[in-house]
Short mmCIF file of C-alpha atoms in Angstrom, two decimals:
data_model
loop_
_atom_site.label_atom_id
_atom_site.label_comp_id
_atom_site.label_asym_id
_atom_site.label_seq_id
_atom_site.Cartn_x
_atom_site.Cartn_y
_atom_site.Cartn_z
CA MET P 13 156.26 103.78 114.31
CA ILE P 14 152.63 103.13 113.53
CA ARG P 15 150.50 103.93 110.53
CA ALA P 16 147.29 105.93 111.07
CA LEU P 17 144.72 107.70 108.85
CA VAL P 18 145.16 111.32 109.41
CA CYS P 19 142.98 114.29 108.70
CA PRO P 20 145.35 117.28 108.53
CA ALA P 21 142.75 119.71 106.97
CA LEU P 22 138.96 119.75 106.68
CA ALA P 23 137.40 118.96 103.18
CA ASP P 24 133.92 117.91 101.95
CA ASP P 25 135.38 115.37 99.58
CA PHE P 26 137.90 113.62 102.04
CA SER P 27 140.79 114.51 99.67
CA THR P 28 142.93 115.64 102.60
CA LEU P 29 142.79 112.27 104.41
CA ARG P 30 145.98 110.31 104.18
CA VAL P 31 147.92 107.46 105.79
CA GLU P 32 150.96 108.58 107.78
CA GLU P 33 153.47 107.04 109.88
CA ARG P 34 153.62 108.39 113.49
CA ASP P 35 155.56 107.70 116.58
CA LEU P 36 153.46 106.43 119.54
CA PRO P 37 154.91 107.06 122.94
CA PRO P 38 154.64 104.40 125.67
CA PRO P 39 151.38 104.28 127.54
CA GLU P 40 151.15 106.77 130.47
CA ARG P 41 149.83 105.98 133.89
CA GLY P 42 146.43 104.51 133.62
CA GLU P 43 146.68 103.92 129.91
CA VAL P 44 147.12 100.82 127.73
CA ARG P 45 148.41 100.37 124.29
CA VAL P 46 145.98 98.33 122.00
CA LYS P 47 147.09 96.85 118.80
CA MET P 48 143.96 97.39 116.72
CA ARG P 49 142.68 94.30 114.80
CA ALA P 50 139.64 96.11 113.54
CA ALA P 51 138.07 99.68 113.57
CA SER P 52 134.73 100.97 112.29
CA LEU P 53 133.87 104.11 110.36
CA ASN P 54 130.64 105.85 111.40
CA PHE P 55 128.80 108.83 109.86
CA PRO P 56 130.09 111.02 112.78
CA ASP P 57 133.64 110.19 111.81
CA LEU P 58 132.94 111.42 108.29
CA LEU P 59 131.29 114.64 109.48
CA MET P 60 134.37 115.39 111.73
CA THR P 61 136.65 115.24 108.64
CA GLN P 62 134.41 117.96 107.16
CA GLY P 63 134.11 120.08 110.32
CA LYS P 64 130.30 119.46 110.35
CA TYR P 65 129.98 117.42 113.60
CA GLN P 66 129.42 118.88 117.08
CA LEU P 67 132.88 117.59 118.20
CA LYS P 68 135.64 119.28 116.42
CA PRO P 69 139.03 117.83 117.17
CA ASP P 70 142.02 119.88 116.79
CA LEU P 71 143.85 119.38 113.42
CA PRO P 72 145.52 117.02 112.57
CA PHE P 73 143.52 114.18 114.04
CA THR P 74 142.96 110.51 113.34
CA PRO P 75 139.16 109.66 112.83
CA GLY P 76 137.49 106.55 114.28
CA MET P 77 135.27 106.28 117.22
CA GLU P 78 135.57 102.55 117.97
CA GLY P 79 137.78 99.53 117.33
CA ALA P 80 138.81 96.23 118.74
CA GLY P 81 142.24 94.75 119.37
CA GLU P 82 144.71 93.18 121.84
CA VAL P 83 146.32 94.84 124.84
CA VAL P 84 150.04 94.95 124.06
CA ALA P 85 151.51 97.26 126.76
CA LEU P 86 150.40 98.71 130.09
CA GLY P 87 151.00 102.00 131.71
CA GLU P 88 151.69 102.09 135.50
CA GLY P 89 148.69 101.38 137.71
CA VAL P 90 146.65 99.46 135.34
CA SER P 91 145.06 96.39 136.80
CA ASN P 92 141.88 95.77 134.98
CA VAL P 93 143.39 94.22 131.86
CA LYS P 94 146.66 92.36 131.06
CA ALA P 95 148.86 91.95 127.87
CA GLY P 96 147.11 89.69 125.39
CA ASP P 97 143.57 90.59 126.52
CA ALA P 98 141.00 91.12 123.60
CA VAL P 99 139.13 94.29 124.06
CA VAL P 100 136.76 96.68 122.49
CA VAL P 101 137.69 100.37 122.57
CA ALA P 102 135.31 103.29 122.19
CA SER P 103 136.54 106.84 122.00
CA ARG P 104 135.76 110.24 120.52
CA PHE P 105 138.28 109.74 117.70
CA GLY P 106 141.73 108.13 116.96
CA MET P 107 140.94 104.51 116.35
CA LEU P 108 141.80 104.35 112.64
CA ALA P 109 145.42 103.42 113.54
CA GLU P 110 147.45 100.34 113.83
CA ALA P 111 147.73 100.96 117.54
CA VAL P 112 146.40 103.38 120.10
CA ASN P 113 147.01 104.39 123.67
CA VAL P 114 143.88 104.76 125.68
CA PRO P 115 142.74 105.02 129.24
CA ALA P 116 142.41 101.47 130.61
CA ALA P 117 138.96 102.47 132.09
CA VAL P 118 137.36 102.83 128.63
CA LEU P 119 138.08 99.19 127.56
CA ARG P 120 135.46 96.47 127.55
CA PRO P 121 136.15 92.76 127.14
CA LYS P 122 135.74 91.39 123.62
CA SER P 123 133.20 88.51 123.45
CA VAL P 124 134.70 85.43 122.03
CA ALA P 125 131.41 85.04 120.06
CA MET P 126 132.15 88.18 118.05
CA SER P 127 134.67 88.43 115.28
CA TRP P 128 137.12 91.43 115.41
CA ALA P 129 134.98 93.39 112.84
CA GLU P 130 131.82 92.79 114.87
CA ALA P 131 133.36 93.79 118.11
CA ALA P 132 134.76 96.98 116.42
CA SER P 133 131.47 98.16 115.16
CA TYR P 134 128.81 97.58 117.93
CA PRO P 135 129.60 100.31 120.51
CA ALA P 136 128.27 103.37 118.66
CA ALA P 137 125.39 101.85 116.83
CA TRP P 138 124.15 99.45 119.73
CA LEU P 139 124.62 102.07 122.47
CA THR P 140 122.71 104.53 120.26
CA ALA P 141 119.87 102.11 119.61
CA TYR P 142 119.88 101.11 123.30
CA VAL P 143 119.52 104.60 124.60
CA ALA P 144 116.80 105.46 122.04
CA LEU P 145 114.70 102.40 122.56
CA VAL P 146 115.26 101.40 126.18
CA ARG P 147 116.20 104.56 128.02
CA ARG P 148 114.16 107.13 126.19
CA GLY P 149 111.52 105.04 124.40
CA THR P 150 110.98 102.40 127.09
CA LEU P 151 110.25 99.82 124.38
CA GLN P 152 108.12 97.01 125.92
CA ARG P 153 107.52 93.42 124.91
CA GLY P 154 104.51 93.21 122.59
CA GLU P 155 104.91 96.76 121.22
CA THR P 156 105.44 97.54 117.64
CA LEU P 157 108.69 99.14 116.58
CA LEU P 158 108.96 101.01 113.13
CA VAL P 159 112.60 101.50 112.08
CA HIS P 160 113.10 103.70 109.03
CA GLY P 161 116.46 103.38 107.22
CA ALA P 162 116.93 100.06 109.06
CA ALA P 163 119.84 98.97 106.77
CA GLY P 164 122.31 101.40 108.43
CA GLY P 165 124.35 100.61 111.46
CA VAL P 166 121.94 102.09 114.01
CA GLY P 167 119.02 100.90 112.12
CA MET P 168 120.14 97.27 112.10
CA ALA P 169 121.00 97.56 115.79
CA ALA P 170 117.43 98.89 116.35
CA VAL P 171 116.01 96.06 114.52
CA ASP P 172 118.09 93.44 116.49
CA LEU P 173 117.41 95.03 119.83
CA GLY P 174 113.73 95.38 119.11
CA LEU P 175 113.42 91.64 118.46
CA LEU P 176 115.50 90.80 121.55
CA LEU P 177 113.07 92.99 123.70
CA GLY P 178 110.02 91.13 122.29
CA ALA P 179 108.72 93.78 119.98
CA THR P 180 107.07 93.33 116.59
CA VAL P 181 109.59 95.07 114.35
CA ILE P 182 108.71 96.69 110.90
CA ALA P 183 111.80 97.69 108.99
CA THR P 184 112.14 99.96 105.99
CA ALA P 185 114.99 100.41 103.62
CA GLY P 186 115.82 102.00 100.24
CA SER P 187 116.19 98.98 98.14
CA GLU P 188 115.16 95.35 97.81
CA ALA P 189 118.88 94.27 98.44
CA LYS P 190 118.89 96.23 101.73
CA LEU P 191 115.51 94.63 102.80
CA GLU P 192 116.85 91.25 101.97
CA VAL P 193 119.76 91.77 104.43
CA LEU P 194 117.28 92.76 107.01
CA ARG P 195 115.23 89.70 106.50
#
């Protein structure tokens, strides 16, 4: 049995969310079980619990788009990871649980330079910032990047990525405390 945060019914105030014990079957062919060490909560996760996001999982569901943990079991045919590997997991939902079964193909190695919490929180924010700035915006060295709401997850990733790409970054935030974090 594992514990997981479960959304059995949609509500604007999150009053239906609860921690439940659930049975987790063995990983199927091509899957691995990951013991979660950290998971992150993103704005889309909250919107899903309210029925306001473009993805509407069948109820009940476990929120959580990303996490990090250790591989603890392998299904048949898995060769890209082994038990004990530290990994980052990104999925559409389901990560706010003590353990998850996921396709082995969705795992990324966790960098030893990252804490569990850092590893669990970069995929959605950093990939969103990357697609926006590099793929769509084609940000170049020497350009100026203005990031409004820079103290949020995607905003902080955009600031970091802009600096890494050699841009001059101007960041805005709603309070002096948030601006201090950005400095």
